[in-house]
Amino acid sequence: MAKIIVVTSGKGGVGKTTTSAAFGAGLALKGFRTVVVDFDIGLRNLDLIMGCERRVVYDFINVIQGDANLNQALIKTKQLDNLYILPASQTKDKDALTQEGVEGILNGLKETFDYIICDSPAGIERGAYFAMYFADEAIIVTNPEVSSVRDSDRILGILASKSRRAVENLEPVKEHLVLARYSPKRVIDGDMLSVDDVKDLLDIPLLGAVPESESVLLASNRGIPVILDGKSDAGDAYSDAVSRFLGEDLPHRFLHYQKKGFFGRLFGS
Amino acid sequence: MRLLDYFRTSKRRDSASKAKERLQVIIAHGRSGRNSPDYFPQLKIELLAVIKKYTHADMDDIKVSLEREGNYEILELNVTLPSSK
């Protein structure tokens, strides 16, 4: 049975698209047929993060409006044969997204894919609403920072009351937390909310903390999901998070500050 | 400079705990609103209008809350009347 996962946060700039790309690639690496769908109508960026921007011909709205079929709009990523993206449209027409249209596309994707990852735009407008409406599971991306935590809690409230599962009284959307841009050093210094603080506040299970890392910017520069960078701590953190998402019980590797030893300080990055 | 930093770290800055405290309050407040029915804000306004007809109470003097205890819902109305002089 295909699963629909929404990656959402409320606040912008916290790492939703990075997380969507990482989870897409991570699930594809595990052998699942995976598609990442960009719901940020008018401001598409997933194609750029995943290195597909020059191959966009048709988009989400073209399919809804019947100008193209789903297979024409889907783009296979260069890195993985079983990973596809469905780009968002650059239209400024906010009403182009309709409930029937989105449902039709998701039903079409369910026939081919094991996992459908919906990359939500920031905010709680139409795009964000439709990205979460049909979700079976939700990955809440949060930064250890007051406005991001508060917005995440708002989004949890919306998932619990406005999603299809809530409206139709089904089993609730399964929630997961990804804490991005985490800096264990700043936590030690008392300058940053800790993983436990955020877990206490939001009260949802943690898939992983992703350390603040320059490799995230480098990966986006190159258009390759950071999880495919074999030497990145952020990539490793995402890879662990994907395994936990699939039910593996792994110890958390990036929660605590490790003081660099003498050689680390001399030669480490 | 480095050496000074080393000694300074013994005095832990603690903006993070302040952040947590503030979030606990604001999130709890947000969640209580989330579970209350849609008519709740309007109910508050109308109750206030009735009470104001007879007293000089202010919006701040009136607290309306809805508590859930098992199968019951308790609507609590608390009005602090201004001293009548």
mmCIF file of C-alpha atoms in Angstrom:
data_model
loop_
_atom_site.group_PDB
_atom_site.id
_atom_site.type_symbol
_atom_site.label_atom_id
_atom_site.label_comp_id
_atom_site.label_asym_id
_atom_site.label_seq_id
_atom_site.Cartn_x
_atom_site.Cartn_y
_atom_site.Cartn_z
ATOM 1 C CA MET A 1 0.000 0.000 0.000
ATOM 2 C CA ALA A 2 1.440 3.371 -1.016
ATOM 3 C CA LYS A 3 2.044 5.797 1.808
ATOM 4 C CA ILE A 4 1.648 9.554 1.626
ATOM 5 C CA ILE A 5 4.053 11.525 3.797
ATOM 6 C CA VAL A 6 3.891 15.282 4.255
ATOM 7 C CA VAL A 7 7.032 17.222 5.153
ATOM 8 C CA THR A 8 5.863 20.386 6.844
ATOM 9 C CA SER A 9 6.833 23.014 9.425
ATOM 10 C CA GLY A 10 4.715 26.136 9.278
ATOM 11 C CA LYS A 11 7.758 28.384 9.346
ATOM 12 C CA GLY A 12 9.839 28.929 6.228
ATOM 13 C CA GLY A 13 13.538 28.296 5.821
ATOM 14 C CA VAL A 14 13.803 25.527 8.412
ATOM 15 C CA GLY A 15 14.794 22.777 5.964
ATOM 16 C CA LYS A 16 11.589 21.262 4.551
ATOM 17 C CA THR A 17 12.838 20.880 0.992
ATOM 18 C CA THR A 18 16.251 19.631 2.149
ATOM 19 C CA THR A 19 14.455 17.088 4.335
ATOM 20 C CA SER A 20 12.052 16.087 1.541
ATOM 21 C CA ALA A 21 14.968 15.531 -0.847
ATOM 22 C CA ALA A 22 16.927 13.601 1.795
ATOM 23 C CA PHE A 23 13.979 11.365 2.712
ATOM 24 C CA GLY A 24 13.146 10.797 -0.944
ATOM 25 C CA ALA A 25 16.698 9.715 -1.703
ATOM 26 C CA GLY A 26 16.971 7.732 1.542
ATOM 27 C CA LEU A 27 13.800 5.743 0.860
ATOM 28 C CA ALA A 28 14.867 5.168 -2.762
ATOM 29 C CA LEU A 29 18.270 3.906 -1.540
ATOM 30 C CA LYS A 30 16.393 1.380 0.574
ATOM 31 C CA GLY A 31 14.764 0.111 -2.610
ATOM 32 C CA PHE A 32 11.374 1.825 -2.449
ATOM 33 C CA ARG A 33 9.858 3.468 -5.503
ATOM 34 C CA THR A 34 9.639 7.043 -4.265
ATOM 35 C CA VAL A 35 8.329 10.333 -5.624
ATOM 36 C CA VAL A 36 8.737 13.773 -4.079
ATOM 37 C CA VAL A 37 5.959 16.224 -4.951
ATOM 38 C CA ASP A 38 6.532 19.981 -4.729
ATOM 39 C CA PHE A 39 3.419 21.739 -3.380
ATOM 40 C CA ASP A 40 4.972 25.196 -3.381
ATOM 41 C CA ILE A 41 2.904 26.484 -6.298
ATOM 42 C CA GLY A 42 4.404 29.694 -7.644
ATOM 43 C CA LEU A 43 7.775 29.218 -5.914
ATOM 44 C CA ARG A 44 9.085 25.858 -7.027
ATOM 45 C CA ASN A 45 12.491 24.884 -5.679
ATOM 46 C CA LEU A 46 12.520 21.134 -5.153
ATOM 47 C CA ASP A 47 13.650 20.662 -8.788
ATOM 48 C CA LEU A 48 16.685 22.839 -8.079
ATOM 49 C CA ILE A 49 17.585 21.116 -4.802
ATOM 50 C CA MET A 50 17.336 17.734 -6.557
ATOM 51 C CA GLY A 51 19.219 18.800 -9.684
ATOM 52 C CA CYS A 52 16.293 18.385 -12.123
ATOM 53 C CA GLU A 53 15.592 22.048 -12.952
ATOM 54 C CA ARG A 54 16.605 21.878 -16.609
ATOM 55 C CA ARG A 55 14.387 18.923 -17.359
ATOM 56 C CA VAL A 56 11.108 20.434 -16.176
ATOM 57 C CA VAL A 57 8.654 20.455 -19.072
ATOM 58 C CA TYR A 58 5.270 19.878 -17.488
ATOM 59 C CA ASP A 59 4.259 20.416 -13.867
ATOM 60 C CA PHE A 60 1.661 19.601 -11.221
ATOM 61 C CA ILE A 61 -0.867 22.173 -12.467
ATOM 62 C CA ASN A 62 -0.486 21.054 -16.115
ATOM 63 C CA VAL A 63 -1.549 17.582 -14.972
ATOM 64 C CA ILE A 64 -4.480 18.907 -12.905
ATOM 65 C CA GLN A 65 -5.673 20.950 -15.869
ATOM 66 C CA GLY A 66 -5.281 18.056 -18.298
ATOM 67 C CA ASP A 67 -2.533 19.651 -20.416
ATOM 68 C CA ALA A 68 -0.199 16.731 -19.705
ATOM 69 C CA ASN A 69 -0.449 13.298 -18.172
ATOM 70 C CA LEU A 70 1.324 12.260 -14.993
ATOM 71 C CA ASN A 71 4.106 10.351 -16.760
ATOM 72 C CA GLN A 72 4.980 13.380 -18.861
ATOM 73 C CA ALA A 73 5.355 15.547 -15.759
ATOM 74 C CA LEU A 74 7.337 13.114 -13.608
ATOM 75 C CA ILE A 75 11.130 13.562 -13.752
ATOM 76 C CA LYS A 76 13.499 10.740 -12.907
ATOM 77 C CA THR A 77 16.487 11.906 -10.845
ATOM 78 C CA LYS A 78 19.967 11.326 -12.241
ATOM 79 C CA GLN A 79 21.243 9.730 -9.057
ATOM 80 C CA LEU A 80 18.625 7.055 -8.420
ATOM 81 C CA ASP A 81 16.491 5.057 -10.863
ATOM 82 C CA ASN A 82 13.593 4.653 -8.449
ATOM 83 C CA LEU A 83 13.436 8.299 -7.343
ATOM 84 C CA TYR A 84 11.227 10.776 -9.185
ATOM 85 C CA ILE A 85 10.030 14.307 -8.625
ATOM 86 C CA LEU A 86 6.818 16.061 -9.620
ATOM 87 C CA PRO A 87 7.657 19.759 -9.964
ATOM 88 C CA ALA A 88 5.384 22.575 -8.832
ATOM 89 C CA SER A 89 4.033 25.089 -11.285
ATOM 90 C CA GLN A 90 5.330 28.652 -11.436
ATOM 91 C CA THR A 91 1.832 30.023 -11.937
ATOM 92 C CA LYS A 92 0.703 32.895 -9.741
ATOM 93 C CA ASP A 93 -2.862 31.588 -9.749
ATOM 94 C CA LYS A 94 -3.385 30.387 -6.195
ATOM 95 C CA ASP A 95 -6.688 28.716 -7.074
ATOM 96 C CA ALA A 96 -5.076 26.393 -9.609
ATOM 97 C CA LEU A 97 -4.745 23.822 -6.833
ATOM 98 C CA THR A 98 -8.046 22.019 -6.241
ATOM 99 C CA GLN A 99 -8.952 19.214 -3.891
ATOM 100 C CA GLU A 100 -10.144 16.947 -6.726
ATOM 101 C CA GLY A 101 -7.039 17.767 -8.752
ATOM 102 C CA VAL A 102 -4.656 16.934 -5.895
ATOM 103 C CA GLU A 103 -6.560 13.778 -5.033
ATOM 104 C CA GLY A 104 -6.478 12.649 -8.665
ATOM 105 C CA ILE A 105 -2.713 13.128 -8.877
ATOM 106 C CA LEU A 106 -2.058 11.346 -5.588
ATOM 107 C CA ASN A 107 -4.260 8.428 -6.631
ATOM 108 C CA GLY A 108 -2.347 8.208 -9.907
ATOM 109 C CA LEU A 109 0.991 8.218 -8.070
ATOM 110 C CA LYS A 110 -0.222 5.528 -5.656
ATOM 111 C CA GLU A 111 -0.402 3.078 -8.555
ATOM 112 C CA THR A 112 3.328 3.368 -9.269
ATOM 113 C CA PHE A 113 5.033 4.388 -6.055
ATOM 114 C CA ASP A 114 5.576 2.993 -2.551
ATOM 115 C CA TYR A 115 6.171 6.405 -0.974
ATOM 116 C CA ILE A 116 4.758 9.769 -1.992
ATOM 117 C CA ILE A 117 6.505 12.631 -0.193
ATOM 118 C CA CYS A 118 4.642 15.931 -0.235
ATOM 119 C CA ASP A 119 7.011 18.869 0.213
ATOM 120 C CA SER A 120 4.816 21.528 1.806
ATOM 121 C CA PRO A 121 5.291 25.263 1.313
ATOM 122 C CA ALA A 122 5.664 27.456 4.398
ATOM 123 C CA GLY A 123 2.584 28.993 5.952
ATOM 124 C CA ILE A 124 -0.903 27.582 6.344
ATOM 125 C CA GLU A 125 -2.377 28.646 3.003
ATOM 126 C CA ARG A 126 -3.773 26.512 0.193
ATOM 127 C CA GLY A 127 -0.538 24.758 -0.857
ATOM 128 C CA ALA A 128 0.331 23.791 2.717
ATOM 129 C CA TYR A 129 -3.250 22.665 3.341
ATOM 130 C CA PHE A 130 -3.378 20.353 0.318
ATOM 131 C CA ALA A 131 0.128 19.011 1.014
ATOM 132 C CA MET A 132 -1.028 17.763 4.425
ATOM 133 C CA TYR A 133 -4.685 16.966 3.720
ATOM 134 C CA PHE A 134 -4.222 13.456 2.292
ATOM 135 C CA ALA A 135 -1.199 12.493 4.428
ATOM 136 C CA ASP A 136 -0.868 9.185 6.274
ATOM 137 C CA GLU A 137 2.252 10.314 8.105
ATOM 138 C CA ALA A 138 3.809 13.714 8.785
ATOM 139 C CA ILE A 139 7.413 14.724 9.214
ATOM 140 C CA ILE A 140 7.530 17.973 11.166
ATOM 141 C CA VAL A 141 10.766 19.843 10.476
ATOM 142 C CA THR A 142 11.669 22.125 13.357
ATOM 143 C CA ASN A 143 14.666 24.275 14.234
ATOM 144 C CA PRO A 144 15.644 24.665 17.906
ATOM 145 C CA GLU A 145 14.369 28.229 17.949
ATOM 146 C CA VAL A 146 11.217 29.786 19.451
ATOM 147 C CA SER A 147 9.282 30.782 16.338
ATOM 148 C CA SER A 148 9.911 27.479 14.590
ATOM 149 C CA VAL A 149 8.789 25.434 17.620
ATOM 150 C CA ARG A 150 5.628 27.466 18.050
ATOM 151 C CA ASP A 151 4.753 27.184 14.345
ATOM 152 C CA SER A 152 5.361 23.441 14.440
ATOM 153 C CA ASP A 153 2.881 23.154 17.270
ATOM 154 C CA ARG A 154 0.324 25.101 15.234
ATOM 155 C CA ILE A 155 0.844 22.719 12.317
ATOM 156 C CA LEU A 156 0.359 19.721 14.636
ATOM 157 C CA GLY A 157 -2.956 21.260 15.677
ATOM 158 C CA ILE A 158 -4.004 21.666 12.048
ATOM 159 C CA LEU A 159 -3.011 18.069 11.219
ATOM 160 C CA ALA A 160 -5.070 16.869 14.168
ATOM 161 C CA SER A 161 -8.179 18.798 13.136
ATOM 162 C CA LYS A 162 -8.137 19.540 9.401
ATOM 163 C CA SER A 163 -6.442 16.572 7.674
ATOM 164 C CA ARG A 164 -8.535 13.993 5.829
ATOM 165 C CA ARG A 165 -7.823 11.451 8.549
ATOM 166 C CA ALA A 166 -9.136 13.881 11.180
ATOM 167 C CA VAL A 167 -12.156 14.970 9.166
ATOM 168 C CA GLU A 168 -13.156 11.385 8.305
ATOM 169 C CA ASN A 169 -12.470 10.144 11.849
ATOM 170 C CA LEU A 170 -9.803 7.659 10.729
ATOM 171 C CA GLU A 171 -6.674 6.699 12.604
ATOM 172 C CA PRO A 172 -4.797 10.004 13.125
ATOM 173 C CA VAL A 173 -1.843 11.085 10.969
ATOM 174 C CA LYS A 174 1.331 9.558 12.407
ATOM 175 C CA GLU A 175 3.666 12.374 13.463
ATOM 176 C CA HIS A 176 7.474 12.422 13.433
ATOM 177 C CA LEU A 177 9.932 15.127 14.425
ATOM 178 C CA VAL A 178 13.103 16.056 12.532
ATOM 179 C CA LEU A 179 15.109 18.671 14.409
ATOM 180 C CA ALA A 180 17.231 20.438 11.795
ATOM 181 C CA ARG A 181 20.118 22.909 12.153
ATOM 182 C CA TYR A 182 20.995 21.475 15.550
ATOM 183 C CA SER A 183 24.173 22.559 17.265
ATOM 184 C CA PRO A 184 25.100 20.422 20.312
ATOM 185 C CA LYS A 185 27.851 22.901 21.205
ATOM 186 C CA ARG A 186 25.379 25.757 21.537
ATOM 187 C CA VAL A 187 23.105 23.539 23.621
ATOM 188 C CA ILE A 188 25.979 22.931 26.054
ATOM 189 C CA ASP A 189 26.553 26.672 26.226
ATOM 190 C CA GLY A 190 22.900 27.188 27.152
ATOM 191 C CA ASP A 191 22.212 29.150 23.982
ATOM 192 C CA MET A 192 20.018 26.647 22.169
ATOM 193 C CA LEU A 193 16.967 24.563 23.013
ATOM 194 C CA SER A 194 18.011 20.928 23.379
ATOM 195 C CA VAL A 195 16.518 17.951 21.592
ATOM 196 C CA ASP A 196 14.781 16.991 24.851
ATOM 197 C CA ASP A 197 13.353 20.497 25.273
ATOM 198 C CA VAL A 198 11.803 20.393 21.800
ATOM 199 C CA LYS A 199 10.548 16.835 22.284
ATOM 200 C CA ASP A 200 8.926 17.877 25.598
ATOM 201 C CA LEU A 201 7.312 20.919 24.036
ATOM 202 C CA LEU A 202 5.925 19.286 20.900
ATOM 203 C CA ASP A 203 5.367 15.853 22.411
ATOM 204 C CA ILE A 204 5.997 13.804 19.262
ATOM 205 C CA PRO A 205 8.598 11.068 18.646
ATOM 206 C CA LEU A 206 11.996 12.083 17.271
ATOM 207 C CA LEU A 207 13.320 10.661 13.994
ATOM 208 C CA GLY A 208 16.602 12.475 14.376
ATOM 209 C CA ALA A 209 18.483 15.691 14.964
ATOM 210 C CA VAL A 210 20.351 16.947 11.920
ATOM 211 C CA PRO A 211 23.457 18.919 12.843
ATOM 212 C CA GLU A 212 23.986 22.383 11.379
ATOM 213 C CA SER A 213 26.399 21.590 8.595
ATOM 214 C CA GLU A 214 28.039 23.344 5.685
ATOM 215 C CA SER A 215 27.507 20.207 3.605
ATOM 216 C CA VAL A 216 23.793 21.100 3.294
ATOM 217 C CA LEU A 217 24.660 24.258 1.353
ATOM 218 C CA LEU A 218 27.236 22.413 -0.744
ATOM 219 C CA ALA A 219 24.734 19.695 -1.614
ATOM 220 C CA SER A 220 22.146 22.274 -2.678
ATOM 221 C CA ASN A 221 24.778 24.087 -4.772
ATOM 222 C CA ARG A 222 25.360 20.842 -6.637
ATOM 223 C CA GLY A 223 21.727 19.741 -6.767
ATOM 224 C CA ILE A 224 22.367 16.427 -5.042
ATOM 225 C CA PRO A 225 20.395 15.366 -1.935
ATOM 226 C CA VAL A 226 22.723 15.689 1.074
ATOM 227 C CA ILE A 227 22.055 12.080 2.087
ATOM 228 C CA LEU A 228 24.013 10.936 -1.003
ATOM 229 C CA ASP A 229 27.114 12.777 0.214
ATOM 230 C CA GLY A 230 28.945 9.912 1.924
ATOM 231 C CA LYS A 231 31.057 12.208 4.097
ATOM 232 C CA SER A 232 28.490 14.583 5.529
ATOM 233 C CA ASP A 233 27.327 14.436 9.151
ATOM 234 C CA ALA A 234 23.991 15.946 8.096
ATOM 235 C CA GLY A 235 23.703 13.258 5.413
ATOM 236 C CA ASP A 236 24.453 10.543 7.969
ATOM 237 C CA ALA A 237 21.888 12.033 10.352
ATOM 238 C CA TYR A 238 19.239 11.930 7.597
ATOM 239 C CA SER A 239 20.203 8.403 6.710
ATOM 240 C CA ASP A 240 19.672 7.321 10.340
ATOM 241 C CA ALA A 241 16.375 9.218 10.438
ATOM 242 C CA VAL A 242 15.121 7.359 7.346
ATOM 243 C CA SER A 243 16.052 4.020 8.949
ATOM 244 C CA ARG A 244 14.173 4.990 12.113
ATOM 245 C CA PHE A 245 11.210 6.040 9.980
ATOM 246 C CA LEU A 246 11.204 2.504 8.568
ATOM 247 C CA GLY A 247 11.151 1.095 12.094
ATOM 248 C CA GLU A 248 14.818 0.422 12.811
ATOM 249 C CA ASP A 249 15.985 1.162 16.335
ATOM 250 C CA LEU A 250 19.264 3.039 15.977
ATOM 251 C CA PRO A 251 21.158 4.979 18.651
ATOM 252 C CA HIS A 252 21.238 8.750 18.043
ATOM 253 C CA ARG A 253 24.687 9.850 16.888
ATOM 254 C CA PHE A 254 24.440 13.604 16.696
ATOM 255 C CA LEU A 255 22.765 14.721 19.909
ATOM 256 C CA HIS A 256 25.768 15.396 22.070
ATOM 257 C CA TYR A 257 28.734 17.645 21.765
ATOM 258 C CA GLN A 258 32.001 15.841 21.321
ATOM 259 C CA LYS A 259 34.978 17.871 22.328
ATOM 260 C CA LYS A 260 37.660 17.600 19.723
ATOM 261 C CA GLY A 261 40.799 15.853 20.907
ATOM 262 C CA PHE A 262 44.267 17.247 20.373
ATOM 263 C CA PHE A 263 44.652 15.742 16.898
ATOM 264 C CA GLY A 264 41.113 16.688 15.979
ATOM 265 C CA ARG A 265 41.899 20.301 16.792
ATOM 266 C CA LEU A 266 45.110 20.168 14.810
ATOM 267 C CA PHE A 267 43.837 18.395 11.718
ATOM 268 C CA GLY A 268 40.038 18.311 11.985
ATOM 269 C CA SER A 269 37.767 20.370 9.860
ATOM 270 C CA MET B 1 41.494 35.752 24.384
ATOM 271 C CA ARG B 2 41.038 32.026 24.062
ATOM 272 C CA LEU B 3 42.141 31.588 27.661
ATOM 273 C CA LEU B 4 39.610 34.191 28.804
ATOM 274 C CA ASP B 5 36.850 32.381 26.883
ATOM 275 C CA TYR B 6 37.791 29.217 28.685
ATOM 276 C CA PHE B 7 37.180 30.766 32.080
ATOM 277 C CA ARG B 8 34.074 32.520 30.916
ATOM 278 C CA THR B 9 32.332 29.281 29.880
ATOM 279 C CA SER B 10 32.101 28.305 33.518
ATOM 280 C CA LYS B 11 29.425 30.965 33.751
ATOM 281 C CA ARG B 12 26.749 29.249 31.672
ATOM 282 C CA ARG B 13 24.600 31.573 29.649
ATOM 283 C CA ASP B 14 21.073 30.373 29.784
ATOM 284 C CA SER B 15 18.845 31.921 27.176
ATOM 285 C CA ALA B 16 17.688 28.432 26.152
ATOM 286 C CA SER B 17 15.814 27.797 29.406
ATOM 287 C CA LYS B 18 14.134 31.176 29.047
ATOM 288 C CA ALA B 19 13.074 30.133 25.531
ATOM 289 C CA LYS B 20 11.664 26.872 26.851
ATOM 290 C CA GLU B 21 9.678 28.605 29.594
ATOM 291 C CA ARG B 22 8.160 31.063 27.150
ATOM 292 C CA LEU B 23 7.290 28.314 24.709
ATOM 293 C CA GLN B 24 5.664 26.195 27.421
ATOM 294 C CA VAL B 25 3.317 29.045 28.260
ATOM 295 C CA ILE B 26 2.468 30.045 24.700
ATOM 296 C CA ILE B 27 2.021 26.475 23.475
ATOM 297 C CA ALA B 28 -0.223 25.534 26.399
ATOM 298 C CA HIS B 29 -2.294 28.639 25.683
ATOM 299 C CA GLY B 30 -2.496 27.747 21.979
ATOM 300 C CA ARG B 31 -3.570 24.187 22.741
ATOM 301 C CA SER B 32 -6.326 25.224 25.151
ATOM 302 C CA GLY B 33 -7.777 27.409 22.411
ATOM 303 C CA ARG B 34 -7.447 24.577 19.919
ATOM 304 C CA ASN B 35 -9.676 22.239 21.899
ATOM 305 C CA SER B 36 -12.415 24.733 22.593
ATOM 306 C CA PRO B 37 -15.466 24.792 20.334
ATOM 307 C CA ASP B 38 -15.812 27.280 17.472
ATOM 308 C CA TYR B 39 -18.564 29.231 19.226
ATOM 309 C CA PHE B 40 -16.341 29.962 22.213
ATOM 310 C CA PRO B 41 -14.962 33.401 21.261
ATOM 311 C CA GLN B 42 -18.432 34.640 20.305
ATOM 312 C CA LEU B 43 -19.893 33.237 23.556
ATOM 313 C CA LYS B 44 -17.313 35.215 25.523
ATOM 314 C CA ILE B 45 -18.158 38.458 23.741
ATOM 315 C CA GLU B 46 -21.894 38.017 24.272
ATOM 316 C CA LEU B 47 -21.500 37.102 27.940
ATOM 317 C CA LEU B 48 -19.412 40.194 28.425
ATOM 318 C CA ALA B 49 -22.070 42.342 26.766
ATOM 319 C CA VAL B 50 -24.721 41.054 29.187
ATOM 320 C CA ILE B 51 -22.525 41.511 32.252
ATOM 321 C CA LYS B 52 -21.572 45.019 31.171
ATOM 322 C CA LYS B 53 -25.221 46.031 31.055
ATOM 323 C CA TYR B 54 -25.366 45.656 34.832
ATOM 324 C CA THR B 55 -21.825 46.273 36.062
ATOM 325 C CA HIS B 56 -18.681 48.089 35.019
ATOM 326 C CA ALA B 57 -16.662 44.939 34.536
ATOM 327 C CA ASP B 58 -13.931 44.994 31.928
ATOM 328 C CA MET B 59 -12.964 42.326 29.411
ATOM 329 C CA ASP B 60 -9.932 41.641 31.605
ATOM 330 C CA ASP B 61 -12.122 41.016 34.661
ATOM 331 C CA ILE B 62 -13.997 38.231 32.958
ATOM 332 C CA LYS B 63 -12.505 34.798 32.559
ATOM 333 C CA VAL B 64 -14.377 32.137 30.661
ATOM 334 C CA SER B 65 -12.880 28.705 30.377
ATOM 335 C CA LEU B 66 -13.885 25.257 29.320
ATOM 336 C CA GLU B 67 -12.422 22.305 31.198
ATOM 337 C CA ARG B 68 -12.722 18.712 30.247
ATOM 338 C CA GLU B 69 -12.926 16.072 32.980
ATOM 339 C CA GLY B 70 -13.679 12.592 31.739
ATOM 340 C CA ASN B 71 -17.072 12.724 30.105
ATOM 341 C CA TYR B 72 -17.941 16.166 31.471
ATOM 342 C CA GLU B 73 -17.239 19.582 30.130
ATOM 343 C CA ILE B 74 -17.293 22.372 32.650
ATOM 344 C CA LEU B 75 -17.922 25.899 31.490
ATOM 345 C CA GLU B 76 -16.465 28.205 34.098
ATOM 346 C CA LEU B 77 -17.330 31.871 34.240
ATOM 347 C CA ASN B 78 -15.370 34.066 36.583
ATOM 348 C CA VAL B 79 -16.191 37.745 36.982
ATOM 349 C CA THR B 80 -14.291 40.069 39.248
ATOM 350 C CA LEU B 81 -16.651 42.933 40.003
ATOM 351 C CA PRO B 82 -15.160 46.362 40.526
ATOM 352 C CA SER B 83 -15.659 47.694 44.071
ATOM 353 C CA SER B 84 -18.998 49.543 44.077
ATOM 354 C CA LYS B 85 -18.515 53.078 45.262
#
